[in-house]
Amino acid sequence: GQSNQGTNSIAIGTRAGQGTQSTGCIAIGDSAGQTQQNQGAIAIGVNAGGANQGTGAISIGYQAGQTNQGTYNIAIGYQSGSSSLSVASNSIAIGIQAGQSNQNFNSIAIGFQAGQVSQNQRALAIGRSAGQYYQGDSAVALGRDAGGTAQWSGAIAIGLAAGSSNQGTNAISIGYNAGQYSQDQLSIAIGQLAGGVNQGLGSVAIGFIAGNGTQGQQSVAIGYLSGQISQSSAATAIGVNSGLNQQGFYGCAFGAQAGQYNQQAFGTAIGPQAGYQSQGQNSVAIGRAAFNNQGQNSVAIGNFSGNTNQGQYAISIGSEAGASNQGQFSVAIGSQAGQITQGQNAVAIGYFAGQTLQGTNSIAIGYQAGYYTQKTNSIAIGYQAGNTNQGEYSIAMGYNAGYTNQGINSIAIGNSAGVSYQGNQSVAIGNFSGQNTQGAYSVAIGYSAGSETQGDYCIAIGNGAAPNGQHTNTIVLNAAGGALNTAGSSRFYVKPVRNATANFLLEYATASGEISYGSKTFVIDHPTKENHHLIHACLEGPEAGVYYRGETTLKFDRKSDKYVSTVTLPEYVVKLAKEFTVHVNPVIEFENEDFEFTQVVSSKVKDGKFKVYSNNSCKVHWLVFGKRFDIQVEVHKDEVQVKGQGPYKWI
């Protein structure tokens, strides 16, 4: 109190209150309040409040508030608030070197070296070394080393070493080592080691070690170890271990271990272990799905769907759909659809559809359609259609159509069409058509057509056409209502055929396979002109008929006293024709000029026989005509349609 000590002031100790101690002040200790201690100030301790202690200020401890302690400031502890801004006021520094240098107004520093250097206005630092070096305006640091170095304005760090180095503006870190190094502005880190290193702008990390290593800006990691290592910008990881390592830009992982390893940009994984490892960019995994290596732009929805090695642009929806090695651009919808090794560009829709080894470009729609080993470019639509070993380029449509071992390039359409062992390049259309063991290159169209063991190169068309064991190389056209079966190979069956009044005979060309009618001709090699054919036309008449011819020798019959011969026609003739006429004439050898004129007559045909009589022994040529049926000879032009061209036309 040596010079200008104010009223009601106390100065105790060497140089205490030495120069200009104002009214109501207390200075206790060597050099305490030594120079310009202002009104109501208290300085206790060596050099406490030593120079320019502000009005109402309190400094307790060695060098506490030593220089320029502001108005109403409090400094308690060794060198606490020892060098403050002359304009700062209303600050509190409690603890060794707390608020030691440049503590600004309305700030609080409590603890060893808390707010030690450049604590800005309205800042709060509580704990050893909390906010130690440059704590920004309105920043909060609670806990040992919290906000320790370069905590910027508005930042909050709560917990041991939370936000301890370079915590950005308005960032929040709560928990042991949360946001510890270089937490960017507007970021949030809550939990032990959350956002620990290089947490990006506006990011959120909540949970033990969440977003711990280099979390990108605007990303979110919530849950134990979520987004732990190198979470990219705008990524979201929610759940234990979600997005744990290398989560890509705009990736989303929701659920325990979702997108855990290497989730690529724009990937979405929702559910436990969804997109667990190497989920491709733009991919979606929902449910416990796409566990490993999901390709880019693919979708997996359902437990274990697209679980392993799902190809790019593939879609799997349903439990275990496309579960293993689903090819690129393929689709599997339904529980276990396309489950194992679905080929690229394949489609499987329905429970168990295309379940195992579905070929490239194949389609299976329906329960167990294309279930096992559907070959490439095949189509199976319907309940168990193409169920087992459907051949390449085959089509099976309908209940159980092409069920097992359908051949290459075959078609089966209809309920149980081509059910078992349909041959290569065969066609079965209609319920139960070509049902069992249809031969290669065969066609069966109609209900039960070629149903059982249709041979190779066969055609069966119509309801009940050759239902029981059609022979090879046969054709059956059936419209009769009942079954029409074959009796041998290489034959043609048609039923019914109309019994018309106007009838024409059909001709069949064995070389070309053409059936036609018109003038009946035969063609042979010309016997004398090597480069010509010989063509003969058949006789024509107003009826359909047959003829038989031959030669007989007349012998003397004692009973009739005449020369007689009995001619027997083939046994079928009486069933084939009627109204027989007989023509006979005697013949001689060409060289014989010595002969007698002979009279010859014949009987009518009876029971397939006729007799020839003569007055001399001789040889006789005979010719028998029989009528099969009449034809309509004269028809009105308006009642018929003439077909064909040239002289040989038909109706």
XYZ file of C-alpha atoms in Angstrom:
651
model
C 0.000 0.000 0.000
C 3.014 2.213 -0.475
C 1.473 4.675 -2.942
C -2.124 5.788 -3.342
C -3.776 3.025 -1.309
C -7.531 3.507 -1.337
C -9.879 3.432 1.583
C -10.837 0.113 3.129
C -8.053 -1.612 1.225
C -5.621 -4.204 2.631
C -2.073 -4.823 1.436
C 0.047 -7.473 3.182
C 3.491 -8.477 1.913
C 6.458 -7.001 0.122
C 5.290 -4.644 -2.637
C 1.697 -5.775 -2.070
C -0.684 -3.033 -3.325
C 2.416 -0.970 -3.859
C 1.115 1.519 -6.416
C -2.433 2.838 -6.750
C -4.435 0.254 -4.806
C -8.081 1.320 -5.155
C -10.879 1.348 -2.605
C -11.910 -1.935 -0.978
C -9.060 -3.978 -2.437
C -7.127 -6.838 -0.851
C -3.548 -7.683 -1.785
C -1.790 -10.430 0.175
C 1.638 -11.760 -0.812
C 4.870 -10.607 -2.381
C 4.019 -8.171 -5.217
C 0.325 -9.081 -4.991
C -1.815 -6.325 -6.593
C 1.429 -4.461 -6.982
C 0.409 -1.980 -9.684
C -2.976 -0.468 -10.415
C -5.229 -2.809 -8.437
C -8.736 -1.569 -9.201
C -11.721 -1.210 -6.921
C -12.886 -4.280 -5.017
C -10.189 -6.497 -6.481
C -8.625 -9.366 -4.510
C -5.108 -10.666 -5.107
C -3.707 -13.408 -2.883
C -0.334 -14.974 -3.653
C 3.058 -14.037 -5.030
C 2.555 -11.709 -8.024
C -1.179 -12.416 -7.915
C -3.013 -9.593 -9.718
C 0.413 -8.029 -10.061
C -0.369 -5.417 -12.745
C -3.623 -3.767 -13.792
C -6.038 -6.053 -11.950
C -9.561 -5.083 -13.020
C -12.478 -3.995 -10.889
C -13.961 -6.779 -8.778
C -11.402 -9.270 -10.078
C -10.136 -12.157 -7.946
C -6.758 -13.808 -8.310
C -5.575 -16.462 -5.897
C -2.264 -18.263 -6.323
C 1.246 -17.737 -7.567
C 1.119 -15.274 -10.497
C -2.638 -15.788 -10.720
C -4.170 -12.968 -12.788
C -0.698 -11.492 -12.904
C -1.133 -9.120 -15.842
C -4.186 -7.248 -17.086
C -6.771 -9.342 -15.276
C -10.095 -8.085 -16.591
C -13.055 -6.710 -14.707
C -14.796 -9.254 -12.500
C -12.501 -12.002 -13.670
C -11.556 -14.883 -11.386
C -8.174 -16.599 -11.478
C -7.459 -19.301 -8.926
C -4.309 -21.388 -9.132
C -0.701 -21.257 -10.208
C -0.346 -18.783 -13.127
C -4.062 -19.031 -13.788
C -5.284 -16.093 -15.893
C -1.794 -14.732 -15.618
C -1.815 -12.826 -18.907
C -5.212 -11.707 -20.112
C -6.562 -9.202 -22.598
C -6.967 -5.842 -20.944
C -10.546 -5.553 -22.237
C -11.648 -9.054 -21.220
C -14.012 -9.340 -18.311
C -16.211 -11.797 -16.436
C -13.894 -14.728 -17.114
C -13.028 -17.564 -14.730
C -9.779 -19.499 -14.622
C -9.376 -22.116 -11.900
C -6.386 -24.439 -11.818
C -2.686 -24.373 -12.522
C -2.104 -22.235 -15.644
C -5.824 -22.284 -16.382
C -6.722 -19.432 -18.769
C -3.088 -18.448 -18.525
C -2.692 -16.392 -21.697
C -5.213 -14.209 -23.509
C -8.360 -15.523 -21.854
C -11.248 -13.572 -23.376
C -14.369 -12.236 -21.705
C -17.121 -14.423 -20.277
C -14.995 -17.537 -20.670
C -14.417 -20.276 -18.089
C -11.363 -22.469 -17.684
C -11.299 -24.973 -14.836
C -8.503 -27.488 -14.434
C -4.793 -27.866 -14.945
C -3.867 -25.793 -18.032
C -7.519 -25.603 -19.021
C -8.010 -22.834 -21.602
C -4.337 -22.093 -21.131
C -3.671 -20.139 -24.346
C -6.086 -17.887 -26.230
C -9.395 -18.979 -24.780
C -11.955 -16.923 -26.666
C -15.114 -15.243 -25.431
C -17.869 -17.334 -23.898
C -15.719 -20.450 -24.137
C -15.895 -23.184 -21.498
C -13.009 -25.504 -20.681
C -13.265 -27.867 -17.728
C -10.679 -30.556 -17.156
C -6.959 -31.019 -17.350
C -5.654 -29.358 -20.537
C -9.216 -28.903 -21.763
C -9.320 -26.221 -24.471
C -5.633 -25.752 -23.786
C -4.463 -24.072 -27.004
C -6.795 -21.741 -28.842
C -10.353 -22.411 -27.810
C -12.782 -20.572 -30.115
C -15.770 -18.397 -29.303
C -18.507 -20.196 -27.357
C -16.620 -23.483 -27.586
C -17.097 -26.119 -24.862
C -14.432 -28.565 -23.723
C -15.262 -30.883 -20.830
C -12.753 -33.532 -19.850
C -9.053 -34.113 -19.857
C -7.491 -32.890 -23.117
C -10.955 -32.218 -24.512
C -10.689 -29.590 -27.266
C -7.025 -29.480 -26.328
C -5.592 -27.825 -29.428
C -7.339 -25.493 -31.853
C -10.947 -26.003 -30.840
C -12.900 -23.688 -33.100
C -15.923 -21.498 -32.411
C -19.083 -23.194 -31.226
C -17.431 -26.595 -30.986
C -18.303 -28.988 -28.152
C -15.927 -31.638 -26.850
C -16.976 -33.773 -23.892
C -14.838 -36.634 -22.658
C -11.204 -37.596 -22.341
C -9.321 -36.224 -25.385
C -12.589 -35.564 -27.198
C -11.964 -33.151 -30.076
C -8.445 -32.876 -28.750
C -6.826 -31.604 -31.942
C -8.206 -29.162 -34.491
C -11.913 -29.555 -33.787
C -13.896 -27.608 -36.389
C -16.476 -24.882 -35.995
C -19.732 -26.040 -34.367
C -18.506 -29.624 -34.266
C -19.574 -31.935 -31.433
C -17.542 -34.774 -29.968
C -18.716 -36.687 -26.921
C -16.801 -39.626 -25.497
C -13.286 -40.901 -24.995
C -11.159 -39.735 -27.955
C -14.301 -38.873 -29.898
C -13.463 -36.565 -32.819
C -9.918 -36.663 -31.536
C -7.994 -35.470 -34.596
C -9.109 -32.933 -37.202
C -12.852 -33.153 -36.709
C -14.314 -30.895 -39.386
C -16.929 -28.227 -38.794
C -20.570 -29.126 -38.149
C -19.641 -32.759 -37.469
C -20.880 -34.919 -34.596
C -18.929 -37.718 -32.932
C -20.498 -39.508 -29.970
C -18.894 -42.544 -28.395
C -15.422 -43.813 -27.611
C -13.099 -43.090 -30.558
C -16.081 -42.087 -32.699
C -14.980 -39.846 -35.583
C -11.493 -40.254 -34.205
C -9.417 -39.136 -37.203
C -10.285 -36.707 -39.991
C -14.053 -36.684 -39.562
C -15.474 -34.791 -42.530
C -17.656 -31.725 -42.791
C -21.162 -32.198 -41.411
C -20.655 -35.886 -40.646
C -22.184 -37.902 -37.810
C -20.475 -40.761 -35.972
C -22.290 -42.312 -33.027
C -21.048 -45.447 -31.306
C -17.819 -47.126 -30.272
C -15.147 -46.361 -32.932
C -17.892 -45.284 -35.347
C -16.466 -43.272 -38.263
C -13.103 -43.571 -36.596
C -10.752 -43.324 -39.563
C -11.268 -40.650 -42.229
C -15.042 -40.298 -42.295
C -16.130 -38.375 -45.398
C -18.165 -35.200 -45.344
C -21.913 -35.379 -44.755
C -21.674 -39.066 -43.919
C -23.431 -40.863 -41.053
C -22.143 -43.766 -38.975
C -24.307 -44.957 -36.105
C -23.482 -48.122 -34.184
C -20.544 -50.115 -32.879
C -17.668 -49.900 -35.417
C -20.003 -48.484 -38.041
C -18.208 -46.620 -40.840
C -14.992 -47.260 -38.973
C -12.438 -47.063 -41.779
C -12.541 -44.677 -44.743
C -16.266 -44.018 -44.908
C -16.827 -41.915 -48.025
C -18.748 -38.679 -48.361
C -22.539 -38.740 -48.007
C -22.463 -42.405 -46.972
C -24.767 -43.746 -44.258
C -24.028 -46.695 -41.984
C -26.416 -47.590 -39.179
C -25.918 -50.759 -37.149
C -23.121 -52.784 -35.609
C -20.164 -53.003 -38.032
C -22.259 -51.478 -40.799
C -20.148 -49.863 -43.536
C -17.154 -50.760 -41.419
C -14.452 -50.628 -44.095
C -14.261 -48.604 -47.321
C -17.934 -47.627 -47.627
C -18.337 -45.792 -50.935
C -19.833 -42.425 -51.823
C -23.562 -42.173 -51.081
C -23.589 -45.760 -49.859
C -26.327 -46.780 -47.419
C -25.950 -49.620 -44.944
C -28.681 -50.290 -42.382
C -28.389 -53.271 -40.041
C -25.730 -55.239 -38.228
C -22.746 -55.828 -40.562
C -24.641 -54.353 -43.493
C -22.217 -53.198 -46.201
C -19.416 -54.120 -43.831
C -16.554 -54.420 -46.315
C -15.999 -52.401 -49.489
C -19.527 -51.224 -50.175
C -19.192 -49.262 -53.391
C -20.696 -45.929 -54.354
C -24.494 -45.580 -54.272
C -24.916 -49.084 -52.866
C -27.825 -49.770 -50.511
C -27.770 -52.563 -47.932
C -30.674 -52.979 -45.510
C -30.737 -55.852 -43.035
C -28.250 -57.922 -41.031
C -25.191 -58.740 -43.187
C -26.897 -57.272 -46.236
C -24.228 -56.424 -48.818
C -21.712 -57.734 -46.285
C -18.674 -57.774 -48.553
C -17.830 -56.026 -51.834
C -21.297 -54.746 -52.707
C -21.107 -53.128 -56.136
C -22.011 -49.561 -56.965
C -25.686 -48.685 -57.426
C -26.654 -52.080 -55.970
C -29.476 -52.784 -53.521
C -29.530 -55.511 -50.863
C -32.525 -55.777 -48.533
C -32.723 -58.495 -45.893
C -29.924 -60.827 -44.932
C -28.885 -60.641 -48.551
C -26.009 -60.171 -51.002
C -23.481 -61.336 -48.431
C -20.457 -61.408 -50.722
C -19.443 -59.742 -54.014
C -22.707 -58.193 -55.175
C -22.225 -56.734 -58.649
C -22.867 -53.137 -59.590
C -26.416 -51.966 -60.301
C -27.850 -55.212 -58.926
C -30.768 -55.745 -56.522
C -31.126 -58.425 -53.835
C -34.195 -58.431 -51.582
C -34.858 -61.222 -49.077
C -32.854 -63.425 -46.743
C -29.742 -64.776 -48.501
C -30.935 -63.472 -51.860
C -28.021 -62.695 -54.188
C -25.914 -63.958 -51.330
C -22.662 -64.758 -53.120
C -21.247 -63.392 -56.374
C -24.395 -61.739 -57.701
C -23.628 -60.391 -61.154
C -23.975 -56.803 -62.249
C -27.449 -55.524 -63.135
C -28.971 -58.724 -61.684
C -32.192 -58.789 -59.624
C -33.063 -61.327 -56.934
C -36.188 -61.006 -54.805
C -37.190 -63.629 -52.246
C -35.532 -65.860 -49.691
C -32.354 -67.365 -51.235
C -33.293 -66.089 -54.675
C -30.162 -65.931 -56.855
C -28.247 -66.977 -53.755
C -25.061 -68.208 -55.423
C -23.347 -67.067 -58.618
C -26.304 -65.267 -60.180
C -25.281 -64.137 -63.648
C -25.267 -60.569 -64.847
C -28.500 -59.062 -66.151
C -30.500 -62.011 -64.751
C -33.732 -61.928 -62.727
C -34.777 -64.285 -59.917
C -38.062 -63.606 -58.135
C -39.465 -66.032 -55.574
C -38.094 -68.137 -52.761
C -35.001 -70.034 -54.016
C -35.615 -68.922 -57.581
C -32.355 -69.052 -59.567
C -30.723 -70.133 -56.332
C -27.570 -71.821 -57.624
C -25.575 -70.613 -60.640
C -28.226 -68.786 -62.652
C -26.863 -67.920 -66.091
C -26.584 -64.395 -67.405
C -29.690 -62.796 -68.906
C -31.816 -65.594 -67.404
C -35.235 -65.077 -65.791
C -36.652 -67.234 -62.982
C -39.977 -66.270 -61.425
C -41.712 -68.497 -58.878
C -40.870 -70.733 -55.935
C -37.858 -72.912 -56.918
C -38.031 -71.626 -60.504
C -34.695 -72.164 -62.283
C -33.240 -73.202 -58.963
C -30.073 -74.981 -60.072
C -27.873 -74.377 -63.120
C -30.325 -72.321 -65.148
C -28.727 -71.648 -68.511
C -27.893 -68.358 -70.167
C -30.834 -66.468 -71.703
C -33.355 -68.990 -70.318
C -36.770 -68.208 -68.836
C -38.530 -70.163 -66.080
C -41.863 -68.948 -64.723
C -43.907 -70.982 -62.239
C -43.387 -73.360 -59.324
C -40.253 -75.448 -60.029
C -40.294 -74.389 -63.660
C -36.834 -75.058 -65.136
C -35.962 -76.366 -61.675
C -32.787 -78.284 -62.481
C -30.319 -77.831 -65.329
C -32.409 -75.748 -67.688
C -30.183 -75.330 -70.728
C -29.434 -72.093 -72.565
C -32.077 -70.129 -74.464
C -34.929 -72.304 -73.144
C -38.376 -71.274 -71.923
C -40.415 -73.020 -69.217
C -43.727 -71.511 -68.135
C -46.112 -73.282 -65.773
C -46.122 -75.558 -62.736
C -43.001 -77.781 -63.017
C -42.692 -76.998 -66.705
C -39.245 -77.988 -68.015
C -38.512 -79.185 -64.503
C -35.421 -81.307 -65.123
C -32.810 -81.215 -67.893
C -34.712 -79.052 -70.349
C -32.740 -78.945 -73.593
C -31.295 -75.934 -75.369
C -33.671 -73.653 -77.289
C -36.691 -75.643 -76.030
C -40.100 -74.338 -74.981
C -42.359 -75.878 -72.330
C -45.628 -74.167 -71.443
C -48.291 -75.658 -69.193
C -48.627 -77.876 -66.140
C -45.759 -80.419 -66.181
C -45.045 -79.609 -69.827
C -41.589 -80.897 -70.829
C -41.170 -82.037 -67.229
C -38.055 -84.154 -67.635
C -35.376 -84.461 -70.308
C -37.021 -82.318 -72.957
C -34.868 -82.468 -76.075
C -33.024 -79.720 -77.918
C -35.157 -77.293 -79.977
C -38.374 -78.999 -78.820
C -41.754 -77.464 -78.033
C -44.294 -78.718 -75.487
C -47.440 -76.672 -74.927
C -50.348 -77.866 -72.799
C -51.104 -79.777 -69.622
C -48.551 -82.617 -69.396
C -47.437 -82.136 -72.988
C -44.051 -83.751 -73.691
C -43.777 -84.733 -70.029
C -41.011 -87.295 -70.283
C -38.114 -87.666 -72.717
C -39.413 -85.524 -75.542
C -37.058 -86.013 -78.479
C -34.914 -83.389 -80.131
C -36.691 -80.914 -82.420
C -40.129 -82.343 -81.613
C -43.416 -80.508 -81.147
C -46.223 -81.426 -78.741
C -49.197 -79.077 -78.549
C -52.284 -80.007 -76.551
C -53.024 -81.624 -73.222
C -51.133 -84.931 -72.848
C -49.756 -84.662 -76.380
C -46.382 -86.386 -76.845
C -46.604 -87.165 -73.154
C -44.105 -89.985 -72.786
C -41.061 -90.655 -74.967
C -41.930 -88.618 -78.019
C -39.466 -89.419 -80.796
C -37.077 -87.020 -82.453
C -38.371 -84.679 -85.177
C -41.979 -85.667 -84.432
C -45.126 -83.560 -84.212
C -48.140 -84.192 -81.971
C -50.997 -81.705 -82.007
C -54.243 -82.298 -80.138
C -55.466 -83.906 -76.937
C -53.470 -87.110 -76.300
C -51.967 -86.964 -79.783
C -48.848 -89.156 -79.870
C -49.296 -89.560 -76.139
C -47.318 -92.750 -75.575
C -44.049 -93.616 -77.343
C -44.450 -91.663 -80.544
C -41.761 -92.764 -82.992
C -39.175 -90.647 -84.773
C -40.240 -88.471 -87.721
C -43.951 -88.887 -86.956
C -46.924 -86.564 -87.262
C -50.078 -86.967 -85.176
C -52.763 -84.322 -85.485
C -56.155 -84.390 -83.813
C -57.808 -85.562 -80.636
C -56.671 -89.125 -80.002
C -54.341 -89.237 -82.991
C -51.988 -92.213 -82.450
C -52.176 -92.131 -78.638
C -50.648 -95.590 -78.191
C -47.238 -96.227 -79.712
C -47.148 -94.448 -83.058
C -44.787 -96.233 -85.440
C -41.854 -94.355 -86.960
C -42.293 -92.301 -90.131
C -46.083 -92.334 -89.940
C -48.693 -89.626 -90.324
C -52.021 -89.715 -88.508
C -54.781 -87.164 -89.076
C -57.708 -87.889 -86.800
C -61.016 -86.094 -86.507
C -63.170 -89.122 -85.774
C -63.506 -88.568 -82.029
C -62.024 -91.907 -80.978
C -58.440 -93.093 -81.032
C -56.706 -93.753 -84.346
C -53.527 -95.802 -83.964
C -50.946 -97.061 -86.445
C -50.247 -100.643 -87.495
C -46.771 -100.206 -88.959
C -44.048 -97.802 -89.996
C -43.963 -95.449 -93.003
C -47.747 -95.158 -93.381
C -50.373 -92.437 -93.657
C -53.681 -92.589 -91.773
C -56.652 -90.259 -92.202
C -60.004 -90.547 -90.480
C -62.767 -89.831 -91.376
C -62.913 -89.511 -95.186
C -66.197 -88.384 -96.766
C -68.046 -90.873 -98.990
C -68.829 -88.530 -101.879
C -71.012 -89.148 -104.960
C -68.277 -87.707 -107.148
C -65.096 -89.707 -106.607
C -61.571 -89.348 -107.828
C -58.560 -91.535 -107.257
C -55.520 -90.057 -105.526
C -52.008 -90.416 -106.875
C -48.854 -90.514 -104.719
C -45.406 -89.628 -106.055
C -42.872 -91.575 -103.999
C -39.975 -89.317 -105.002
C -41.563 -85.953 -104.207
C -44.137 -87.141 -101.669
C -46.891 -85.290 -103.559
C -50.496 -86.468 -103.403
C -52.628 -85.411 -106.376
C -55.414 -86.482 -108.689
C -56.476 -85.755 -112.230
C -55.705 -87.879 -115.311
C -54.159 -91.153 -114.167
C -50.857 -91.697 -115.935
C -47.757 -93.749 -115.652
C -44.273 -92.675 -116.684
C -41.411 -94.995 -117.644
C -38.144 -94.673 -119.519
C -38.787 -94.804 -123.244
C -37.704 -98.230 -124.495
C -36.167 -96.946 -127.760
C -35.471 -93.230 -127.248
C -32.882 -92.841 -124.528
C -33.601 -89.147 -123.826
C -37.385 -89.521 -123.554
C -40.020 -90.715 -121.109
C -42.912 -92.851 -122.191
C -46.224 -91.634 -120.743
C -49.494 -93.557 -120.913
C -52.823 -92.279 -119.662
C -55.441 -94.420 -117.987
C -58.787 -95.099 -119.573
C -61.573 -92.945 -118.203
C -65.267 -93.634 -117.862
C -68.435 -92.792 -115.946
C -67.683 -95.157 -113.102
C -64.871 -96.329 -110.873
C -63.880 -99.829 -111.968
C -61.314 -102.624 -111.882
C -60.176 -105.143 -114.448
C -58.466 -108.534 -114.490
C -57.041 -110.344 -117.495
C -55.346 -113.590 -118.365
C -54.969 -116.612 -120.645
C -56.420 -120.101 -120.377
C -56.368 -123.296 -122.450
C -59.642 -125.088 -123.166
C -59.687 -128.886 -122.868
C -62.306 -131.404 -123.882
C -64.956 -132.210 -121.294
C -66.687 -135.571 -121.968
C -69.632 -134.703 -119.747
C -70.570 -131.587 -121.697
C -69.017 -132.780 -124.948
C -67.319 -129.404 -125.284
C -63.971 -127.792 -124.797
C -64.067 -126.027 -121.376
C -61.884 -124.046 -118.925
C -62.863 -122.599 -115.503
C -61.188 -119.293 -114.543
C -60.954 -118.321 -110.846
C -60.482 -114.654 -110.009
C -58.575 -113.492 -106.870
C -60.595 -114.218 -103.752
C -60.976 -110.559 -102.751
C -62.626 -109.577 -106.027
C -66.183 -110.324 -104.935
C -65.681 -107.934 -101.980
C -64.149 -105.234 -104.131
C -66.376 -104.988 -107.205
C -69.709 -105.986 -108.753
C -71.572 -106.133 -112.110
C -68.768 -108.018 -113.838
C -68.476 -108.299 -117.633
C -66.357 -110.954 -119.366
C -64.626 -110.633 -122.736
C -62.985 -113.701 -124.402
C -61.342 -114.366 -127.725
C -59.378 -117.304 -129.132
C -55.745 -116.789 -130.032
C -53.247 -118.626 -132.228
C -49.510 -118.538 -132.491
C -48.165 -115.754 -134.686
C -46.572 -118.125 -137.222
C -49.554 -120.484 -137.463
C -51.524 -119.845 -140.605
C -53.225 -123.265 -140.672
C -56.165 -122.870 -138.290
C -59.898 -123.226 -138.092
C -62.250 -120.463 -137.045
C -63.369 -121.201 -133.560
C -66.398 -120.049 -131.595
C -65.802 -119.046 -127.975
C -68.329 -118.005 -125.302
C -68.187 -117.424 -121.546
C -70.484 -117.631 -118.580
C -71.178 -114.802 -116.162
C -69.009 -114.396 -113.113
C -70.372 -116.271 -110.129
C -68.660 -116.484 -106.748
C -65.474 -115.184 -108.307
C -65.433 -117.750 -111.138
C -66.526 -118.040 -114.767
C -66.346 -120.717 -117.519
C -65.156 -120.461 -121.128
C -66.565 -122.797 -123.822
C -65.450 -123.584 -127.394
C -66.078 -126.053 -130.171
C -62.362 -126.620 -130.633
C -59.331 -126.993 -128.470
C -57.672 -123.590 -128.233
C -56.072 -120.923 -126.133
C -58.242 -118.009 -125.002
C -57.398 -114.507 -123.754
C -59.918 -113.250 -121.212
C -60.654 -109.775 -119.770
C -63.016 -109.126 -116.826
C -64.304 -105.646 -115.835
C -66.007 -104.891 -112.516
C -67.660 -101.756 -111.139
C -66.642 -100.422 -107.726
C -69.035 -97.465 -107.471
C -70.676 -94.779 -109.543
C -69.404 -91.257 -109.927
C -71.405 -88.135 -110.636
C -70.761 -87.496 -114.285
C -72.722 -84.326 -114.956
C -72.563 -81.515 -112.402
C -73.824 -77.944 -112.455
C -71.029 -75.370 -112.560
C -72.601 -73.319 -109.781
C -72.519 -76.285 -107.395
C -68.843 -77.204 -107.569
C -65.399 -75.659 -107.500
C -63.018 -76.829 -110.200
C -59.396 -77.169 -109.152
C -56.156 -77.512 -111.073
C -54.967 -76.136 -114.395
C -54.621 -77.447 -117.922
C -56.567 -80.450 -119.277
C -56.405 -82.399 -116.030
C -58.732 -80.727 -113.571
C -60.712 -82.091 -110.684
C -63.541 -81.333 -108.336
